[in-house]
Tab-separated table of C-alpha atoms in Angstrom:
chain	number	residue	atom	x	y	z
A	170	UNK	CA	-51.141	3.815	-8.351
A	171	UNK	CA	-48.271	5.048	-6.285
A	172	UNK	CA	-45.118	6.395	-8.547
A	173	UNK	CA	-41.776	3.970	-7.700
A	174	UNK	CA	-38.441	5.142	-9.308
A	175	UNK	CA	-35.130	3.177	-9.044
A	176	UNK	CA	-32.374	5.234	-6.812
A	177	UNK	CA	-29.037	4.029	-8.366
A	178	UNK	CA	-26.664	3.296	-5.289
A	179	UNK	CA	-23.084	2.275	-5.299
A	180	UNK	CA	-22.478	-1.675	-4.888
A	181	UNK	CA	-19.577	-0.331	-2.220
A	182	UNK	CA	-21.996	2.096	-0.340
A	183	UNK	CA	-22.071	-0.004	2.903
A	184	UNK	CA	-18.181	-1.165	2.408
A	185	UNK	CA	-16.487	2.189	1.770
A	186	UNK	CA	-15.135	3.692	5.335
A	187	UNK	CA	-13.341	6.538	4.714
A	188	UNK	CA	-10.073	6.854	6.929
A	189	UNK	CA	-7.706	4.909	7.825
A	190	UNK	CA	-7.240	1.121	7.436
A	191	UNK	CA	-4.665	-1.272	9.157
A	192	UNK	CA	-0.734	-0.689	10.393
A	193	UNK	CA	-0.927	2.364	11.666
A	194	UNK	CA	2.241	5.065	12.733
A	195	UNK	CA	3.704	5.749	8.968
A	196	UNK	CA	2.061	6.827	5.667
A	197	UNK	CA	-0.282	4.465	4.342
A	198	UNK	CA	1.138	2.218	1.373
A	199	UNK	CA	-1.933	1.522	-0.212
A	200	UNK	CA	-4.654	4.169	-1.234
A	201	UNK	CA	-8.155	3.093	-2.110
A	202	UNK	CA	-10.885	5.230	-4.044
A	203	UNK	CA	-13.612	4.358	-5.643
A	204	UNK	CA	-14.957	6.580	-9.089
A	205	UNK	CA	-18.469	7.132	-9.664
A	206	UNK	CA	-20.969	8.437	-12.006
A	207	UNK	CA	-19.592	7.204	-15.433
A	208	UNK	CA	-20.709	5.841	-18.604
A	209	UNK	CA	-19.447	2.152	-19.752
A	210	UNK	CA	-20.098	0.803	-22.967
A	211	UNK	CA	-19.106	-2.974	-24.145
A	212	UNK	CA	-18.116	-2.950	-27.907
A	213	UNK	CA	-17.722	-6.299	-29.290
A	214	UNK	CA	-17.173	-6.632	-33.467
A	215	UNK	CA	-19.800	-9.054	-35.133
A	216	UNK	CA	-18.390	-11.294	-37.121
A	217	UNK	CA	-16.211	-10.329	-40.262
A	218	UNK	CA	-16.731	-6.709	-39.036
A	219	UNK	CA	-13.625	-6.077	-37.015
A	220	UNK	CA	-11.707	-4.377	-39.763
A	221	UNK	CA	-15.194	-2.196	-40.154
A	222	UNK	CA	-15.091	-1.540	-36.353
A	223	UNK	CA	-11.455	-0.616	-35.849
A	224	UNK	CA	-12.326	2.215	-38.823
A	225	UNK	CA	-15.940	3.552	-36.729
A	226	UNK	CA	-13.868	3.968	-34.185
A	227	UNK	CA	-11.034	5.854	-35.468
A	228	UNK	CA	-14.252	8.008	-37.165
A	229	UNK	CA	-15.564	8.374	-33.496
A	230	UNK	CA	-12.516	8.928	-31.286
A	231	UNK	CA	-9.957	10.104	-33.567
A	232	UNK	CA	-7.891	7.020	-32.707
A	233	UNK	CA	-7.388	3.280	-33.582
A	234	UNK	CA	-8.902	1.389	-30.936
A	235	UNK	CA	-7.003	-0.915	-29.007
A	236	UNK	CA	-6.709	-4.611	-30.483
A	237	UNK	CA	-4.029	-5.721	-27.746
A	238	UNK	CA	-3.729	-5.156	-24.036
A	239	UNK	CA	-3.587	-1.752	-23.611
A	240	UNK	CA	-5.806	1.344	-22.374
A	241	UNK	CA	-5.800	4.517	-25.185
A	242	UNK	CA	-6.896	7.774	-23.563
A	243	UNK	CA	-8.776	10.591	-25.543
A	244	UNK	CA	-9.824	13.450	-24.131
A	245	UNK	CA	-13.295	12.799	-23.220
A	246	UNK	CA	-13.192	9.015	-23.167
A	247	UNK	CA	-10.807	5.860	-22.115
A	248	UNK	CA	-10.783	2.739	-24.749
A	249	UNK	CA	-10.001	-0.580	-22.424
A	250	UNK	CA	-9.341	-3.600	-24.348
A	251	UNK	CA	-11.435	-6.197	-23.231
A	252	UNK	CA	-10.481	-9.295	-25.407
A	253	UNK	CA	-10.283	-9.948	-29.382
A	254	UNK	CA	-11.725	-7.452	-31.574
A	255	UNK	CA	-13.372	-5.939	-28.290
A	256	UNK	CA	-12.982	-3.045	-26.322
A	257	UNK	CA	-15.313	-1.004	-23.296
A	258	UNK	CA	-15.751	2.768	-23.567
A	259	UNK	CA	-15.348	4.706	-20.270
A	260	UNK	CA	-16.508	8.485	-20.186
A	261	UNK	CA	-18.816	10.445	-18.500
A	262	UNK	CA	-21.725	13.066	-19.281
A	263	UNK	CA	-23.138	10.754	-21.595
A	264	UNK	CA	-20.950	12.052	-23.906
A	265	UNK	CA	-20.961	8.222	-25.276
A	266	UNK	CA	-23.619	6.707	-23.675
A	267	UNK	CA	-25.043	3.972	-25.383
A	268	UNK	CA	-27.762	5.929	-27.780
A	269	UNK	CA	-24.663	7.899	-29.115
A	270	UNK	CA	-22.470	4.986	-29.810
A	271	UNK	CA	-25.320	2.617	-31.044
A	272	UNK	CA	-25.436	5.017	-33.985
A	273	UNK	CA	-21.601	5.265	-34.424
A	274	UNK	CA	-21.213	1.573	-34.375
A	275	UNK	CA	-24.462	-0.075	-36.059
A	276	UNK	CA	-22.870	-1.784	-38.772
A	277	UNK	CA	-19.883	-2.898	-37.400
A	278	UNK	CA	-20.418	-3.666	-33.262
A	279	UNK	CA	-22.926	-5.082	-30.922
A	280	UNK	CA	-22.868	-3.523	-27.574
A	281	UNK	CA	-23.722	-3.684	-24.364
A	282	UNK	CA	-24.518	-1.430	-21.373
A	283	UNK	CA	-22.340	-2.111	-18.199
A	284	UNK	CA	-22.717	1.304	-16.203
A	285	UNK	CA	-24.267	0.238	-13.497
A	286	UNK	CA	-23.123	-3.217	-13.552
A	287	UNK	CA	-19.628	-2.571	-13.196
A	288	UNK	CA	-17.719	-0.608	-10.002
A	289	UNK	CA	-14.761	0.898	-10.486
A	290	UNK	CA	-11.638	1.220	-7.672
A	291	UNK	CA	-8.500	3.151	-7.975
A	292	UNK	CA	-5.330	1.693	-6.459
A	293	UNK	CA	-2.592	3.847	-5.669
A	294	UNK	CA	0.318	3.618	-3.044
A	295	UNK	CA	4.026	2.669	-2.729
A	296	UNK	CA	3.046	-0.486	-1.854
A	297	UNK	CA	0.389	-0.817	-4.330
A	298	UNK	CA	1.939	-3.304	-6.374
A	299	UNK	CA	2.678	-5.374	-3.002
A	300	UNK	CA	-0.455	-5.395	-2.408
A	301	UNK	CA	-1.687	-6.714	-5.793
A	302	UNK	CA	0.813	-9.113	-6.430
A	303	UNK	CA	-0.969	-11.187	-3.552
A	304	UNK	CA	-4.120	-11.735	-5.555
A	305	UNK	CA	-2.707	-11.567	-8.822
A	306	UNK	CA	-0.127	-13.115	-11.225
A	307	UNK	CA	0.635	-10.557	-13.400
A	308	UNK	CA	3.926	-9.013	-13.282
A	309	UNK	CA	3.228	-5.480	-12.691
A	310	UNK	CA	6.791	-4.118	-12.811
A	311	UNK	CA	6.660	-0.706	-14.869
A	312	UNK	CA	8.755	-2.756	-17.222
A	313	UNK	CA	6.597	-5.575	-17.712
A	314	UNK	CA	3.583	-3.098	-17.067
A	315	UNK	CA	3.650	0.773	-17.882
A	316	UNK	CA	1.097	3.389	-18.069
A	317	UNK	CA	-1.443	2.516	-20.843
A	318	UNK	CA	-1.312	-1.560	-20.422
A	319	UNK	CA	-4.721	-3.194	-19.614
A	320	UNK	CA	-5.460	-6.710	-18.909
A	321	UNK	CA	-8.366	-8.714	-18.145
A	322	UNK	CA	-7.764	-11.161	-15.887
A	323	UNK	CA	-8.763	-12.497	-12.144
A	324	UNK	CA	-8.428	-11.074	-8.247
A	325	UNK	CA	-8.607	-13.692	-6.047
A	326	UNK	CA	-10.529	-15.448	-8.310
A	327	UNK	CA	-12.843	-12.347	-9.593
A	328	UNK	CA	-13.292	-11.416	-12.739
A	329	UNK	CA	-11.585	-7.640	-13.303
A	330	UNK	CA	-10.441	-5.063	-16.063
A	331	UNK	CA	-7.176	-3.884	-15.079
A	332	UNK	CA	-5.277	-0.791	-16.192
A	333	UNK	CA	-2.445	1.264	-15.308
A	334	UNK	CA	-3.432	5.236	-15.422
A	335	UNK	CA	-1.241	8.029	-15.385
A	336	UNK	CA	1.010	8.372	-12.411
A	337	UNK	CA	-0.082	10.351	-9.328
A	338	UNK	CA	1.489	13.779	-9.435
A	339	UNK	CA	4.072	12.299	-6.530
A	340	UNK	CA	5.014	9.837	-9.041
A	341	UNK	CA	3.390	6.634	-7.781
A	342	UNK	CA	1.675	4.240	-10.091
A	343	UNK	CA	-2.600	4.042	-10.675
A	344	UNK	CA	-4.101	0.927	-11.059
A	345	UNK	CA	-7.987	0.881	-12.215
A	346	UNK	CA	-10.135	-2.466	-11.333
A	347	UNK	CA	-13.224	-2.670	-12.632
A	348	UNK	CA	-15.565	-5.604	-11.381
A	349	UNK	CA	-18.934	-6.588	-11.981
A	350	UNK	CA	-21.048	-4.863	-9.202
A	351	UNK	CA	-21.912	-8.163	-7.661
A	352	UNK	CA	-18.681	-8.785	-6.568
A	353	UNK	CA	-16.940	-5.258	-6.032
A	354	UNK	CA	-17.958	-5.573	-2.087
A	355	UNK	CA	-16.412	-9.195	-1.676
A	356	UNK	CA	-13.058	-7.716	-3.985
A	357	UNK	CA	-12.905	-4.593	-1.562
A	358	UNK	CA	-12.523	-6.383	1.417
A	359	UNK	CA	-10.184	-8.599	-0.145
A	360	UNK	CA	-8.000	-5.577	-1.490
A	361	UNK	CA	-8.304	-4.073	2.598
A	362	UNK	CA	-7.232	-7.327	4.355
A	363	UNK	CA	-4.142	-7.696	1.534
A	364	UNK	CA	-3.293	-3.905	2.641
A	365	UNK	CA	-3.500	-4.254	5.877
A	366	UNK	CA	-0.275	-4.729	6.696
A	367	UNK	CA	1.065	-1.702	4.692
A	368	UNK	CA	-1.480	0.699	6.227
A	369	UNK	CA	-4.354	2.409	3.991
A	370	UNK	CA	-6.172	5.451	2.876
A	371	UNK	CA	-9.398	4.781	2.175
A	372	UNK	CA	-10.399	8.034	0.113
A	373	UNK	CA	-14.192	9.479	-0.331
A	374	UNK	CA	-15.595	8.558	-4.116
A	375	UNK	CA	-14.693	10.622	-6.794
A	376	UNK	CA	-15.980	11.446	-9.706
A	377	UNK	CA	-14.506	10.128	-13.634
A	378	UNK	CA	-11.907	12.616	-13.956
């Protein structure tokens, strides 16, 4: 019998162009890159177990995780809140891939392996938050919405994680979208045709920094 193996490919393979995108003649407003190659673990408390859960993870990250809308940043991982006593784990290396935090969590969580079912896209730009605000209705003022705050909410009617990152060394706001695979090609050209008029800067993948 011939040997078959599965070649993981990125759901935005065919999509991503890197260049240019849109009003051209000034510096692009909107900067688009897509991060590969991480780990993404779903950790949901079972019931009654959510007081057990927020302690295995302070045990395992050295933190509380986050039980309202906000991103916590460790050094070799990113807690996302997700919903009610629920958070995902982003990291890379398999640092905590799922056979490292099934043992952490195996009294208190059930979890779930998203991976390769998620992509994720970086949003960057001074006109970054024009751009979103056309496909979302979250205020994303850095009042209303600073470095650290997460949401999960809809893109034009997709499903997404949202986060603010750190700032870009020039001091522009990051904004992290994660979508289920199935849908991160439909959500990219959505994001391009928003852009468009602001010019963009399509950027080659990168890897979880």
């Amino acid at each position: 019998m011939a040997e078959f193996s599965w070649i993981a490919r990125s759901p935005l393979e065919k999509a991503l162009v890197v260049g240019g995108y849109g009003a051209r003649g000034t510096a692009a407003g909107v900067s688009l890159t897509e991060i590969r190659n991480f780990d993404l673990i779903q950790v949901m408390a079972r019931r009654g177990k959510a007081a057990e859960l927020a302690k295995a993870a302070e045990t395992r990250f050295g933190v509380a995780a986050p039980n309202a809308p906000k991103a916590v940043r460790v050094p070799d991982a990113t807690l996302i809140w997700s919903g009610p006593d629920q958070f995902l784990v982003l990291s890379k290396g398999g640092i905590h891939a799922m056979e490292k935090l099934s043992q952490a969590f195996s009294q208190s969580a059930s979890l779930s392996d998203q991976s390769h079912a998620r992509a994720l896209i970086s949003v960057s730009g001074a006109k970054a938050r024009s751009m979103l605000a056309k496909l979302l209705s979250l205020d994303l003022h850095p009042a209303a919405f600073p470095a650290g705050t997460a949401a999960a909410t809809a893109v034009d009617h997709t499903s997404i994680n949202l986060w603010r990152g750190n700032d870009r060394p020039d001091g522009q706001a990051v904004f992290n979208l994660l979508v289920f695979a199935t849908f991160a090609e439909s959500l990219w050209h959505t994001m391009l045709d928003a852009a468009a008029e602001y010019g963009v800067d399509i950027g080659h993948s990168e890897e979880l920094g």
